[in-house]
Amino acid sequence: MENELKLASGAMVALAVATAALVVLPYIQVRDLKAPAALKPYTEQQLNGRAVYVANGCVYCHSQQPRDRNLAPDFSRGWGRPSVPADYVYDKPHLLGTMRTGPDLFNIGARQPSKDWHLGHLYQPRAYVPESIMPAYPFLFRLKDAAETGDQTVALPPNYAPVGKVVVASQDALDLVKYLQALDHTYPVLPAPDTP
Amino acid sequence: MDSAILSLLGAFLLSIIGLFGFIWSLRKGLLVENPAAASVIFARGEVGKIDDPALAGDEQHKMQAAAHPDAVSAVDAAEIADRVDADRSSAFPVFMFIAFACFWLLIGSLAGLISSIKLHEPDWLVQQAWLGFGRIRTIHLNAVIYGWSSNAALAVILWVLPRLLRTRLHGAIWAMLGGTFINAGITAGIGAIAAGWTDGMEFLEIPWQIDIFIFAGFALVILSALYTLVNRRVEHLYVSVWYMVAALLWFAVLFGVANLPGVHTGVQQATTNWWYGHNALGLWFTPVSVGAIYYFLPKIIGRPVVSYNLSLLGFWTLAFFYGQVGGHHLIGGPVPGWLTTLSIVQSVMMIIPVIAFTINMKGTLKGQMHLARYSPTLRFMMFGGLMYLASSVQGSFEALRSVNAVTHFTHFTVAHAHLGMYAFVSMVMFGAIYFMLPRVLDWEWPYPRLITLHFWLAALGMAIYFVGLSIGGWLQGMAMLDAARSFNESMTLTVPWLKSRSVGGVLMTLGHLVFVGHFFAMALRFGPHRTGAALFWQTKELAHGK
């Protein structure tokens, strides 16, 4: 081949086809999606918690996309119905995830609503799930000699509480738990309507 | 439903029509073999001469004797002089990109090793946020993808293009400015990730504000490459030129579109994410590496590629099929069904370019495989080429719904990704650097045994990494699909395999220490001074240091 213009235009046409299929068509298809009535926008605190989730890369071990029953037993594990595009209208960046080193979190708020459990589990996962390989997040907490007013102390199982100290949750930890509690997509959705 | 079938059919037909249209328009004599075109990488009289600058003088003679003992024709001195000029013009920028690549390789390996160990030692290094798994893993990814592989790829492109276009590198200073921008951007990006500032999507973590610098840097390098291209002094563009020029253009579009702020949202952002994520491999690292093999492998053994038309078929099928495979990362997810189906179809179609490449390389190497015993560079290239076949065929099958149901969300995918990015791309880049650097620095590799040591550490480490993690990932997937077993079982059963991955990672990291140490020794002019013997042409005065 002798012509660099043919090379460049051919290469660009090939990529344009791919872009049309994987970027532009999905854009057109989901652009006008309405949020399901039961799905609430995130509050400011939940959004901050979501930012903590993003900043610490929770997405690299936890998906947020339960699969269909005929593909995998996600539903019987209590992870919820298969998700639909409308579930994600408030999600930016998307956190669908590609790994399940840990369980799917799309409905963790419904499955485990306890704030105390989440705080303690973030501080030391193995206090609650001995075989867990989830990292501990002690940097989201502070150790103090005694709790001050307004401090949210973390109730830990015996053997895991530091001796003579109390564990106080930081604002980031509290916000993250608020976000996790908000991950509740148990409301019913109609099957995705056929686009004409 | 109708739109789904229509768009699927439309895209598929368009691919096929486009493919044949281009093959037809580019080469009217489709079935006529073109040995002249395949030979443009050689100077007149050079066919039959082995060429491996990483070998010391007597080793070269041994390899030549093993390859073509009776090749005696004289090489055209003018063409060799052109090549020396081309090499000289690109030496400085190429050295800069290789040096950056080596730096990021060390950072990336270390971050990768820490992440790997953290997966089975979850209470290790947890006091600092930046050492948390989610961040250090991301630092690893960005350091090896953008830092190591992209810098190495740019070094290869800037070195090979002037040689093949028989001209000096135009705008070298702009390429170097671009390299500075890119690496400043990567440094800032990795700092941002460590500090918790991220765009939050795999492969696209570097904040878009910083991406502007990286994009500008790439644009400068591309301009230099294109300027060199239009000032070429050859009629024919060798296949490596297509791969590399196309890869540059593709990457610029991919990187620009995927990082556009404020456009992508929800599941569309997810499809864009994986359109980008897979194309970073498919339309950036793969074509550069394949282009590198198409240049270095025939050059080392002194024999042109057997079928030039097959390489053409490989190029255009890769261009048309690879771009559309990204949706297979979202099989079973909340995305339109036609999209994942399209991606699965094109993933399987990828077998065509891969087989075309493999047949071609097998034919070119026919009867010359034994040369790998002599030439370390060839060993890296052959290993990389073979792993391209392995990872691509594995990827095609992994995209099938039945297989994907098991492997999705598991470490099997991670093992597959490393087979592509490490066993294929990185090994080719290592081989290319071993070939290029003696020409770039006018100096020999001071300790040739270290090259062999590096090869075996990398190959063995990768083998342990891949086999263990693939088994672990598959068992993990099977456990996850079994409703009778708890989810935690799918996690705990991977732990021994995660440990074996760390063992493989240690070996690979050791290999990188050997490689980068060797690079420094060479750059600082250590080792026995044997320059001249390694240089195929002996035209230059040797003025360094003495």
XYZ file of C-alpha atoms in Angstrom:
742
model
C 0.000 0.000 0.000
C 1.327 3.387 -0.897
C -1.326 5.831 0.225
C -1.295 7.117 3.776
C -4.667 8.817 3.355
C -6.324 5.503 2.564
C -4.662 4.038 5.593
C -5.811 6.817 7.901
C -9.368 6.990 6.563
C -9.769 3.222 6.594
C -8.545 3.059 10.162
C -10.908 5.840 11.187
C -13.908 4.235 9.470
C -13.228 1.028 11.359
C -13.109 2.870 14.658
C -16.170 4.948 13.764
C -18.230 1.788 13.301
C -17.128 0.553 16.714
C -17.815 3.934 18.306
C -21.277 4.057 16.781
C -22.112 0.650 18.180
C -20.617 0.932 21.647
C -20.846 4.634 22.426
C -23.348 6.512 20.274
C -26.195 3.982 20.053
C -26.195 3.309 23.821
C -26.124 7.072 24.334
C -29.243 7.479 22.197
C -30.941 4.519 23.840
C -30.470 5.577 27.460
C -30.395 9.353 27.075
C -34.080 9.875 27.835
C -34.458 7.254 30.538
C -36.582 8.277 33.487
C -35.623 7.205 36.976
C -38.055 4.715 38.547
C -40.422 6.516 40.891
C -39.061 4.676 43.932
C -35.425 5.564 43.181
C -34.413 8.664 45.076
C -31.546 10.937 44.048
C -28.554 10.706 46.372
C -28.417 13.122 49.278
C -25.339 15.246 49.744
C -24.051 12.972 52.478
C -24.644 9.880 50.348
C -22.828 11.529 47.459
C -19.854 12.204 49.699
C -19.962 8.584 50.810
C -20.079 7.533 47.181
C -16.983 9.645 46.563
C -15.215 7.779 49.373
C -16.294 4.495 47.722
C -14.847 5.706 44.406
C -11.645 7.139 45.867
C -10.791 3.911 47.654
C -11.571 1.712 44.675
C -14.296 -0.457 46.225
C -15.480 -1.069 42.647
C -12.437 -3.268 41.938
C -13.814 -6.022 44.166
C -17.544 -5.305 44.342
C -19.936 -5.238 41.411
C -23.290 -3.448 41.418
C -25.172 -5.432 38.791
C -27.081 -8.556 39.824
C -27.428 -10.942 36.904
C -30.499 -12.679 35.595
C -31.685 -15.846 37.297
C -31.088 -17.992 34.225
C -27.455 -16.876 34.096
C -26.353 -16.996 37.734
C -27.885 -17.534 41.188
C -27.462 -13.879 42.134
C -31.088 -13.559 43.204
C -30.986 -16.550 45.528
C -27.865 -15.098 47.170
C -30.058 -12.165 48.165
C -28.394 -9.732 45.786
C -31.696 -8.694 44.202
C -33.430 -8.717 40.844
C -31.437 -8.147 37.643
C -30.697 -4.453 37.324
C -32.007 -2.323 34.451
C -30.515 0.833 32.876
C -33.018 3.066 34.691
C -31.542 1.994 38.043
C -28.373 3.891 37.196
C -29.621 7.283 36.057
C -28.121 9.052 39.068
C -24.807 7.152 38.903
C -21.806 9.167 37.893
C -19.290 7.632 37.506
C -20.937 4.269 36.912
C -19.894 1.604 39.419
C -21.038 -1.562 37.642
C -17.742 -3.283 38.416
C -16.115 -6.309 36.804
C -14.944 -8.305 39.821
C -16.646 -10.199 42.606
C -13.768 -10.767 44.945
C -16.427 -9.642 47.383
C -20.210 -9.872 46.975
C -22.378 -7.670 44.777
C -23.430 -4.522 46.629
C -26.391 -3.364 44.536
C -28.763 -4.074 47.438
C -26.397 -4.104 50.396
C -28.507 -1.434 52.087
C -31.508 -3.751 52.101
C -29.491 -6.845 52.991
C -27.503 -5.280 55.824
C -29.114 -2.039 57.030
C -27.171 -1.884 60.341
C -24.942 1.143 60.685
C -23.014 -0.438 63.559
C -22.278 -3.532 61.507
C -20.999 -1.499 58.569
C -18.799 0.737 60.710
C -17.289 -2.202 62.557
C -16.888 -4.188 59.357
C -15.065 -1.328 57.662
C -12.772 -0.986 60.674
C -11.976 -4.707 60.756
C -13.852 -7.045 58.358
C -12.471 -10.143 60.062
C -14.251 -9.210 63.272
C -17.487 -10.157 61.539
C -16.436 -12.511 58.736
C -13.335 -14.402 59.936
C -12.368 -15.731 56.489
C -12.807 -12.355 54.754
C -9.948 -11.039 52.594
C -11.346 -7.518 52.461
C -8.800 -4.897 53.487
C -9.340 -3.164 56.796
C -9.851 0.606 56.647
C -8.422 1.873 59.949
C -7.569 5.202 58.342
C -11.274 5.995 58.198
C -11.356 5.902 61.996
C -9.581 7.550 64.914
C -8.461 5.987 68.166
C -9.214 8.123 71.210
C -8.843 7.671 74.936
C -12.402 8.697 75.514
C -15.257 9.683 73.257
C -16.113 13.371 73.048
C -19.558 14.763 72.528
C -20.784 14.223 68.975
C -18.368 11.344 68.396
C -19.777 8.232 66.782
C -18.005 5.367 68.523
C -17.768 1.991 66.867
C -19.081 -1.001 68.771
C -16.648 -3.832 68.067
C -16.850 -7.486 69.097
C -14.604 -8.307 72.046
C -11.033 -9.261 71.029
C -11.158 -6.751 68.188
C -11.591 -3.561 70.209
C -8.242 -1.880 70.969
C -7.413 -2.050 74.655
C -8.069 1.151 76.586
C -9.134 3.103 73.493
C -12.363 3.885 71.748
C -12.719 3.768 67.970
C -14.377 6.870 66.568
C -15.725 6.984 63.024
C -14.598 9.834 60.771
C -17.104 11.804 58.739
C -15.958 9.909 55.635
C -16.716 6.585 57.298
C -20.165 7.801 58.354
C -20.897 9.107 54.864
C -19.709 5.877 53.267
C -22.055 3.898 55.476
C -24.895 6.256 54.540
C -24.157 5.489 50.889
C -24.024 1.738 51.508
C -27.340 1.933 53.349
C -28.800 3.785 50.383
C -27.860 0.955 48.021
C -31.349 -0.454 47.992
C -32.890 -1.249 44.626
C -35.532 -3.651 45.842
C -38.369 -1.614 44.323
C -40.099 -3.293 41.390
C -39.382 -2.189 37.849
C -41.331 -2.964 34.757
C -39.390 -4.811 32.103
C -37.469 -2.333 29.975
C -39.933 -0.951 27.425
C -39.251 -1.727 23.776
C -37.776 1.262 22.059
C -39.346 1.832 18.674
C -36.555 -5.831 19.245
C -36.584 -4.675 15.641
C -34.000 -1.992 16.288
C -31.865 -4.505 18.097
C -31.745 -6.928 15.193
C -31.374 -4.136 12.686
C -28.459 -2.484 14.402
C -26.767 -5.806 14.945
C -27.202 -6.837 11.354
C -26.296 -3.404 10.112
C -23.044 -3.203 12.015
C -22.116 -6.721 11.066
C -22.846 -6.229 7.362
C -21.036 -2.928 7.428
C -17.983 -4.594 8.913
C -17.964 -7.273 6.270
C -18.611 -4.884 3.376
C -16.057 -2.441 4.684
C -13.528 -5.182 5.093
C -13.851 -6.455 1.565
C -14.125 -2.962 0.167
C -10.803 -2.045 1.648
C -9.036 -5.184 0.691
C -10.289 -4.656 -2.842
C -9.383 -0.978 -3.040
C -5.964 -1.386 -1.532
C -4.795 -4.317 -3.513
C -6.332 -5.004 -6.877
C -4.149 -8.031 -7.407
C -5.431 -9.700 -4.327
C -3.934 -13.129 -4.722
C -0.605 -12.162 -6.215
C 2.103 -12.500 -3.639
C 4.328 -9.517 -3.229
C 7.797 -10.504 -2.035
C 9.220 -7.125 -3.000
C 6.928 -5.353 -0.543
C 7.852 -7.788 2.192
C 11.556 -7.136 1.567
C 11.537 -3.370 2.035
C 12.812 -3.782 5.569
C 16.091 -4.997 4.123
C 18.728 -3.030 2.284
C 19.747 -4.443 -1.095
C 21.827 -7.528 -0.457
C 20.832 -7.720 3.177
C 18.367 -10.603 2.913
C 19.962 -13.633 4.501
C 21.970 -11.611 6.999
C 20.912 -12.120 10.586
C 20.694 -8.978 12.682
C 20.606 -8.965 16.454
C 22.388 -6.010 18.039
C 21.975 -7.608 21.463
C 24.547 -10.257 20.519
C 28.279 -9.947 20.968
C 30.416 -10.324 17.840
C 31.316 -14.000 17.912
C 27.776 -14.891 18.975
C 26.569 -13.123 15.864
C 28.855 -15.170 13.688
C 27.619 -18.356 15.300
C 24.020 -17.340 14.671
C 24.790 -16.346 11.087
C 26.404 -19.725 10.522
C 23.360 -21.451 11.966
C 20.970 -19.411 9.841
C 22.411 -18.888 6.366
C 26.014 -20.039 6.255
C 26.421 -19.114 2.610
C 24.998 -15.574 2.626
C 27.843 -13.485 1.278
C 26.299 -10.815 -0.939
C 27.450 -7.244 -0.341
C 25.018 -4.893 1.366
C 24.139 -1.595 -0.300
C 26.214 0.937 1.629
C 24.017 3.916 0.739
C 20.929 2.285 2.187
C 22.791 1.365 5.348
C 23.977 4.949 5.635
C 20.344 6.088 5.355
C 19.457 3.736 8.162
C 22.259 5.031 10.334
C 20.969 8.552 9.743
C 17.444 7.468 10.621
C 18.669 5.831 13.825
C 20.721 8.846 14.745
C 17.795 11.222 14.296
C 15.543 9.204 16.568
C 18.121 8.182 19.169
C 17.493 10.905 21.707
C 13.679 10.763 21.853
C 13.736 6.968 21.756
C 16.173 6.858 24.664
C 13.967 9.252 26.596
C 10.853 7.130 26.110
C 12.711 3.934 27.035
C 14.077 5.551 30.192
C 10.587 6.650 31.237
C 9.253 3.200 30.415
C 11.877 1.556 32.646
C 11.070 3.894 35.502
C 7.349 3.163 35.318
C 7.964 -0.542 34.928
C 9.622 -0.610 38.337
C 6.890 1.490 39.961
C 4.205 -0.612 38.310
C 5.768 -3.944 39.268
C 6.180 -2.899 42.853
C 2.613 -1.615 43.093
C 1.366 -4.794 41.421
C 3.268 -7.006 43.807
C 1.952 -5.105 46.829
C -1.635 -5.405 45.522
C -1.192 -9.103 44.913
C 0.120 -9.754 48.424
C -2.619 -7.614 49.960
C -5.251 -9.923 48.502
C -4.103 -12.748 50.754
C -2.715 -10.587 53.586
C -5.611 -8.151 54.032
C -4.227 -6.575 57.205
C -0.864 -5.712 55.682
C -0.172 -1.999 55.033
C -3.628 -0.745 55.887
C -2.770 2.383 57.848
C -2.354 4.675 54.836
C -5.152 5.338 52.395
C -2.830 5.403 49.383
C -1.627 1.889 50.171
C -5.177 0.533 50.276
C -5.865 -2.233 47.765
C -8.248 -0.165 45.646
C -5.655 2.564 45.183
C -2.384 0.650 44.928
C -3.963 -1.738 42.426
C -5.034 1.242 40.361
C -1.567 2.762 40.622
C -0.224 -0.549 39.287
C -2.620 -0.508 36.349
C -1.951 3.063 35.354
C 1.815 2.760 35.826
C 2.073 -0.312 33.599
C -0.539 0.682 31.003
C 0.327 4.330 30.498
C 3.771 4.474 32.061
C 5.534 1.323 30.962
C 3.671 -0.013 27.930
C 2.733 3.274 26.295
C 6.194 4.773 26.676
C 7.770 1.597 25.333
C 5.288 1.555 22.450
C 6.095 5.159 21.574
C 9.824 4.378 21.685
C 9.319 1.501 19.251
C 7.174 3.603 16.927
C 9.588 6.532 16.851
C 12.511 4.212 16.195
C 10.929 1.964 13.564
C 9.118 4.628 11.517
C 12.205 6.571 10.323
C 13.940 3.311 9.424
C 11.006 2.084 7.374
C 10.352 5.467 5.777
C 14.057 5.876 5.038
C 14.154 9.394 6.394
C 15.181 11.094 9.583
C 12.655 11.571 12.368
C 10.996 14.900 11.694
C 9.972 17.056 14.624
C 12.010 15.029 17.109
C 12.027 17.936 19.520
C 8.216 18.045 19.460
C 8.058 14.335 20.130
C 10.265 14.890 23.158
C 8.147 17.767 24.366
C 5.151 15.493 23.925
C 6.894 12.789 25.930
C 7.497 15.273 28.717
C 3.812 16.226 28.761
C 2.729 12.589 28.760
C 4.985 11.596 31.608
C 4.240 14.697 33.637
C 0.576 13.783 33.155
C 1.126 10.186 34.232
C 3.040 11.325 37.311
C 0.293 13.771 38.237
C -2.373 11.170 37.468
C -0.803 8.534 39.675
C -0.323 11.094 42.420
C -3.996 11.999 42.090
C -5.068 8.356 42.332
C -2.908 7.876 45.417
C -4.541 10.924 46.963
C -8.022 9.636 46.140
C -8.776 11.954 43.227
C -9.965 9.727 40.417
C -12.520 9.581 37.626
C -13.431 6.191 39.048
C -13.603 4.025 35.918
C -11.226 1.188 35.113
C -8.516 2.306 32.669
C -9.883 5.861 32.909
C -8.989 6.687 36.488
C -6.667 9.589 35.733
C -8.761 12.758 36.236
C -9.795 14.330 32.949
C -8.158 17.613 33.880
C -4.809 15.815 33.887
C -5.756 13.844 30.781
C -5.648 17.098 28.841
C -1.866 17.143 29.291
C -1.495 13.510 28.309
C -3.671 14.071 25.253
C -1.672 17.141 24.232
C 1.529 15.160 24.643
C 0.216 12.364 22.479
C -0.881 14.857 19.863
C 2.662 16.230 19.685
C 4.175 12.769 19.264
C 1.591 11.928 16.620
C 2.346 15.127 14.737
C 6.023 14.219 14.688
C 5.197 10.717 13.410
C 2.836 12.020 10.731
C 5.324 14.661 9.645
C 7.908 11.927 9.271
C 5.392 9.887 7.299
C 4.634 12.580 4.731
C 8.347 13.305 4.309
C 9.144 9.696 3.569
C 11.606 8.649 0.926
C 10.123 5.268 0.137
C 7.261 4.479 -2.186
C 5.925 1.512 -0.301
C 4.600 1.605 3.260
C 5.607 -1.596 5.020
C 2.906 -3.328 7.072
C 4.465 -2.242 10.382
C 3.943 1.367 9.319
C 0.215 0.796 8.900
C -0.082 -0.884 12.257
C 1.832 1.807 14.071
C 0.372 4.871 12.378
C -3.156 3.500 12.696
C -2.527 2.681 16.348
C -1.442 6.255 17.049
C -4.560 7.675 15.415
C -6.838 5.163 17.100
C -5.439 5.828 20.515
C -5.844 9.582 20.148
C -9.553 9.173 19.305
C -10.154 6.555 21.983
C -8.474 8.555 24.691
C -10.157 11.793 23.692
C -13.711 10.449 23.400
C -13.586 8.273 26.510
C -12.321 11.114 28.702
C -14.805 13.730 27.491
C -16.188 15.140 30.724
C -19.895 15.544 31.315
C -21.077 13.483 28.347
C -21.200 9.882 29.492
C -23.595 8.700 32.165
C -25.124 5.545 33.663
C -24.922 2.349 31.619
C -23.840 4.280 28.535
C -20.798 5.306 30.525
C -20.191 1.640 31.229
C -20.304 0.703 27.536
C -17.993 3.611 26.714
C -15.716 2.532 29.539
C -15.301 -0.926 28.013
C -15.232 0.320 24.446
C -12.184 2.215 25.632
C -10.806 -0.402 28.007
C -10.654 -3.183 25.486
C -9.584 -0.968 22.625
C -6.647 0.339 24.617
C -5.360 -3.194 24.239
C -6.954 -3.998 20.892
C -6.296 -0.843 18.914
C -3.257 0.556 20.690
C -0.972 -2.031 22.307
C -1.846 -4.903 19.987
C -1.212 -3.147 16.657
C 2.025 -1.608 17.935
C 3.239 -4.984 19.163
C 2.114 -6.838 16.057
C 3.754 -4.156 13.939
C 6.926 -4.562 15.986
C 6.945 -8.324 15.428
C 6.372 -7.793 11.704
C 9.507 -5.667 11.643
C 11.865 -7.237 14.163
C 11.234 -10.910 13.639
C 11.994 -11.023 9.880
C 14.831 -8.564 10.421
C 16.507 -10.717 13.057
C 16.436 -13.905 11.020
C 17.173 -12.134 7.732
C 14.165 -13.465 5.862
C 11.165 -11.501 4.588
C 7.638 -12.284 5.789
C 6.339 -15.163 3.670
C 2.902 -13.816 2.836
C 2.516 -10.099 2.570
C -1.182 -10.388 1.672
C -1.908 -12.306 4.836
C -0.452 -9.461 6.845
C -2.797 -7.125 4.998
C -5.789 -9.324 5.724
C -4.679 -9.411 9.349
C -4.473 -5.648 9.554
C -7.912 -4.844 8.169
C -9.720 -7.617 10.002
C -8.109 -6.451 13.219
C -9.160 -2.888 12.454
C -12.776 -3.833 11.811
C -13.400 -6.541 14.367
C -11.346 -5.523 17.355
C -13.002 -2.144 17.876
C -16.368 -3.706 18.641
C -15.466 -6.390 21.168
C -15.595 -4.242 24.334
C -19.215 -5.099 25.165
C -18.217 -8.602 26.207
C -17.119 -7.098 29.528
C -20.787 -6.439 30.276
C -22.345 -9.795 29.415
C -25.282 -10.376 31.743
C -25.223 -6.734 32.769
C -27.893 -4.061 32.417
C -26.969 -3.161 28.843
C -28.902 -3.703 25.605
C -28.747 -7.343 24.546
C -27.829 -6.528 20.947
C -24.684 -4.776 22.180
C -23.238 -7.730 24.045
C -24.238 -10.037 21.178
C -22.459 -7.817 18.680
C -19.354 -7.820 20.855
C -19.424 -11.588 21.244
C -19.699 -12.046 17.474
C -16.781 -9.717 16.809
C -14.741 -11.298 19.585
C -15.020 -14.618 17.822
C -14.253 -12.984 14.473
C -10.934 -11.902 15.985
C -9.747 -15.430 15.322
C -9.259 -14.398 11.676
C -6.529 -11.760 12.144
C -4.846 -13.836 14.808
C -4.700 -16.939 12.651
C -3.514 -14.851 9.687
C -0.698 -13.491 11.839
C 0.225 -16.897 13.200
C 0.334 -18.643 9.828
C 2.503 -15.844 8.535
C 4.972 -15.986 11.401
C 5.091 -19.753 11.377
C 5.879 -19.680 7.672
C 8.521 -17.015 8.089
C 10.206 -18.929 10.887
C 9.981 -22.259 9.090
C 13.261 -24.085 9.533
C 14.704 -21.195 11.565
C 13.170 -21.843 14.973
C 16.535 -23.017 16.272
C 17.831 -19.448 15.974
C 15.978 -18.646 19.189
C 18.789 -20.509 20.937
C 21.234 -17.890 19.726
C 19.237 -14.686 19.721
C 17.658 -13.429 22.953
C 15.773 -10.768 21.031
C 14.206 -13.400 18.806
C 13.280 -15.403 21.877
C 11.295 -12.488 23.280
C 9.620 -11.863 19.931
C 8.676 -15.502 19.380
C 7.361 -15.818 22.912
C 5.308 -12.648 22.471
C 3.933 -13.744 19.112
C 2.920 -17.118 20.456
C 1.220 -15.510 23.436
C -0.683 -13.200 21.088
C -2.173 -16.320 19.574
C -2.849 -17.821 22.991
C -4.401 -14.765 24.609
C -6.470 -13.859 21.580
C -7.923 -17.311 21.059
C -8.571 -17.568 24.776
C -10.301 -14.184 24.626
C -12.527 -15.269 21.751
C -13.766 -18.254 23.720
C -14.010 -16.310 26.949
C -16.472 -13.982 25.247
C -18.914 -16.839 24.577
C -21.886 -16.591 26.934
C -21.496 -20.089 28.357
C -17.822 -19.584 29.217
C -18.289 -15.999 30.289
C -20.973 -17.009 32.789
C -18.197 -18.804 34.688
C -15.257 -16.456 34.151
C -17.006 -13.090 34.494
C -16.287 -11.334 37.807
C -13.426 -13.742 38.617
C -9.616 -13.787 38.672
C -9.705 -15.783 35.446
C -10.219 -12.481 33.631
C -7.254 -10.966 35.461
C -5.038 -13.854 34.366
C -6.266 -13.403 30.791
C -5.536 -9.682 30.865
C -1.965 -10.364 31.979
C -1.515 -12.956 29.268
C -2.305 -10.216 26.764
C -0.563 -7.254 28.353
C 2.450 -9.062 29.746
C 3.138 -12.334 27.955
C 2.347 -10.740 24.604
C 2.783 -6.955 24.672
C 5.458 -6.549 27.338
C 7.591 -9.418 26.063
C 7.556 -7.915 22.561
C 8.506 -4.555 24.045
C 11.393 -6.139 25.992
C 12.649 -7.783 22.814
C 12.348 -4.558 20.855
C 14.259 -2.615 23.523
C 17.039 -5.213 23.562
C 17.287 -4.780 19.801
C 17.006 -1.005 19.676
C 19.142 0.193 22.554
C 22.566 -0.854 21.197
C 21.728 1.175 18.090
C 20.373 4.069 20.127
C 23.357 4.289 22.473
C 26.101 2.939 20.206
C 27.016 0.606 22.998
C 26.600 -3.072 23.627
C 24.526 -4.660 26.306
C 27.291 -5.064 28.893
C 26.189 -8.405 30.391
C 24.430 -10.549 27.762
C 23.709 -13.289 30.293
C 21.394 -10.900 32.117
C 19.168 -10.837 29.041
C 18.731 -14.586 29.267
C 18.169 -14.342 33.010
C 15.514 -11.662 32.460
C 13.788 -13.801 29.857
C 13.513 -16.838 32.078
C 12.438 -14.890 35.156
C 9.720 -13.177 33.128
C 8.587 -16.321 31.306
C 8.606 -18.498 34.406
C 6.957 -15.829 36.555
C 4.257 -15.304 33.948
C 3.646 -19.045 33.645
C 3.178 -19.427 37.404
C 1.027 -16.324 37.504
C -1.196 -17.383 34.632
C -1.668 -21.076 35.386
C -2.392 -20.574 39.073
C -4.708 -17.635 38.679
C -6.597 -19.233 35.788
C -7.286 -22.364 37.825
C -8.242 -20.309 40.865
C -10.454 -18.034 38.794
C -12.242 -20.915 37.133
C -12.930 -22.649 40.470
C -14.103 -19.308 41.836
C -16.531 -18.928 38.934
C -17.874 -22.455 39.310
C -18.447 -21.903 43.016
C -20.197 -18.608 42.335
C -22.596 -20.269 39.911
C -23.495 -22.981 42.409
C -26.385 -21.716 44.509
C -25.776 -24.510 47.023
C -22.357 -23.096 47.950
C -21.994 -19.890 49.933
C -20.471 -16.881 48.276
C -17.659 -16.818 50.818
C -16.569 -20.243 49.614
C -15.915 -18.762 46.161
C -13.648 -16.250 47.868
C -11.751 -18.485 50.297
C -10.975 -21.149 47.717
C -9.008 -18.611 45.669
C -6.537 -17.823 48.456
C -3.909 -20.517 47.632
C -4.030 -19.441 43.992
C -3.688 -15.801 44.946
C -0.539 -16.783 46.827
C 0.838 -18.567 43.780
C 0.149 -15.379 41.835
C 2.318 -13.466 44.288
C 5.129 -15.978 43.694
C 4.857 -15.401 39.950
C 4.767 -11.671 40.580
C 7.983 -11.824 42.615
C 9.775 -13.578 39.749
C 8.487 -11.066 37.207
C 9.532 -8.163 39.438
C 13.003 -9.690 39.867
C 13.211 -9.945 36.091
C 12.366 -6.261 35.815
C 15.046 -5.348 38.339
C 17.566 -7.250 36.211
C 16.282 -5.537 33.065
C 16.282 -2.011 34.444
C 19.629 -2.552 36.181
C 21.067 -3.719 32.890
C 19.592 -0.680 31.186
C 21.301 1.611 33.698
C 24.608 -0.221 33.366
C 24.422 0.278 29.639
C 23.358 3.913 29.794
C 26.203 4.640 32.217
C 28.669 2.834 29.915
C 29.505 0.030 32.300
C 30.842 -3.327 31.247
C 33.433 -4.515 28.782
C 33.836 -2.216 25.854
C 33.125 -4.219 22.765
C 31.383 -1.672 20.570
C 31.894 -2.166 16.895
C 31.494 -5.890 16.987
C 27.816 -5.561 17.796
C 27.302 -2.900 15.174
C 26.402 -4.335 11.859
C 27.848 -1.391 10.037
C 31.197 -0.038 11.147
C 31.032 3.408 9.701
C 31.202 5.557 12.768
C 34.077 6.690 14.831
C 33.640 5.537 18.363
C 33.934 8.682 20.352
C 32.222 8.010 23.623
C 34.332 8.346 26.690
C 37.684 7.551 25.122
